[in-house]
Amino acid sequence: MKAVELSIVVPVYNSCDITAELYKRISQQLSAISFELILVNDGSTDHSWETISQLASAHSEVIAIDLRSNYGQDNAILAGLRHCCGAFVVIMDDDLQHDPADIPALLTKCKEGFDVVYSGFREWHQSAAKKAGSRINGGFARWLLGKPRGLYLSPFKIMTADLAKEVSQYSGLYPYIDGIILTQHPRLAQLVTAHHQRHSGKGNYSIKRSAGVWFRMFTGFSVAPLRIAAVLGLLIAIMGLLLALYYLGEYFFTDRSIEGWTSLVLLTIFFGGLNLMVLGLIGEYLGRIYMTISGRPQYSIRQILDQSGRNK
């Protein structure tokens, strides 16, 4: 059986009009490279699975994986990574905003000794909201995960098979692929590539999705939120002590009476809300721990179509 040099993992969601063109362009650009294309249908509500299954039936280098429901992009990527056989692994979106023509250059760069090579775009064809969300998430990734300054955590990237195997071993229910990568302390590089308009249809980005990425990173790869809550609680306790000393001084050493029902009510509301927020944060951590140890799966596969025999 011929060894595969490159595996390409693409999570697919409602892109039935694009997937065939995606395969066509990839096969044209990689005609001199042995590759496999792993298309993971993440609970699409259109005819994406029919298109993917047809490609897998017609081309032995295409592997089609059908998830039973929509588990999210990162979970779908994990499903694809666990079926990779290539010496290098590319992860890219399904909308052709990432140009398959850039894959050979990413592969060449990765062979220079890097574990991961991210694509960096000359210009972005994205909404202002998505650009803002990416910048915010990038800032938090630099603070929480040690992301190098100036590195864009692009969804279009290539990594070695060894690192892909390490990433695929993640067992948490709320994966964040770039967070998992950064915790492995890999050798990183970035290569400037093109970013295109979506080939057809409407993108699946939403503010809710961006917030979900931020929250998975914020609570899934660091205890910083709990430390912030502890420090905040300590600062407020110190402020309360200083305020108490001030009022005692007012009472014993001046003739002024201490009144302030309005301030008392406002402080009660403020600290009550703060307590609920911290308790909710702790509950989020505990809930995630509970769901992980309860054995709930990251995803469920309905069907796999694979003519290659490599993943049997």
PDB file of C-alpha atoms in Angstrom, residues 171-174 282-297:
ATOM      1  CA  SER A 171     -10.378  13.720  25.567  1.00  0.00           C
ATOM      2  CA  GLY A 172     -12.193  16.819  26.830  1.00  0.00           C
ATOM      3  CA  LEU A 173     -15.707  17.586  25.650  1.00  0.00           C
ATOM      4  CA  TYR A 174     -14.910  21.182  24.689  1.00  0.00           C
ATOM      5  CA  ILE A 282     -16.801  27.594  39.523  1.00  0.00           C
ATOM      6  CA  GLY A 283     -19.924  25.708  38.490  1.00  0.00           C
ATOM      7  CA  GLU A 284     -18.821  25.836  34.851  1.00  0.00           C
ATOM      8  CA  TYR A 285     -15.516  24.204  35.740  1.00  0.00           C
ATOM      9  CA  LEU A 286     -17.215  21.564  37.878  1.00  0.00           C
ATOM     10  CA  GLY A 287     -19.828  20.886  35.186  1.00  0.00           C
ATOM     11  CA  ARG A 288     -17.164  20.322  32.560  1.00  0.00           C
ATOM     12  CA  ILE A 289     -15.270  17.991  34.877  1.00  0.00           C
ATOM     13  CA  TYR A 290     -18.457  16.034  35.582  1.00  0.00           C
ATOM     14  CA  MET A 291     -19.405  15.647  31.916  1.00  0.00           C
ATOM     15  CA  THR A 292     -15.861  14.564  31.035  1.00  0.00           C
ATOM     16  CA  ILE A 293     -15.580  11.871  33.719  1.00  0.00           C
ATOM     17  CA  SER A 294     -19.125  10.673  32.992  1.00  0.00           C
ATOM     18  CA  GLY A 295     -17.850   9.330  29.661  1.00  0.00           C
ATOM     19  CA  ARG A 296     -19.914  11.515  27.356  1.00  0.00           C
ATOM     20  CA  PRO A 297     -18.412  11.229  23.834  1.00  0.00           C
TER      21      PRO A 297
END
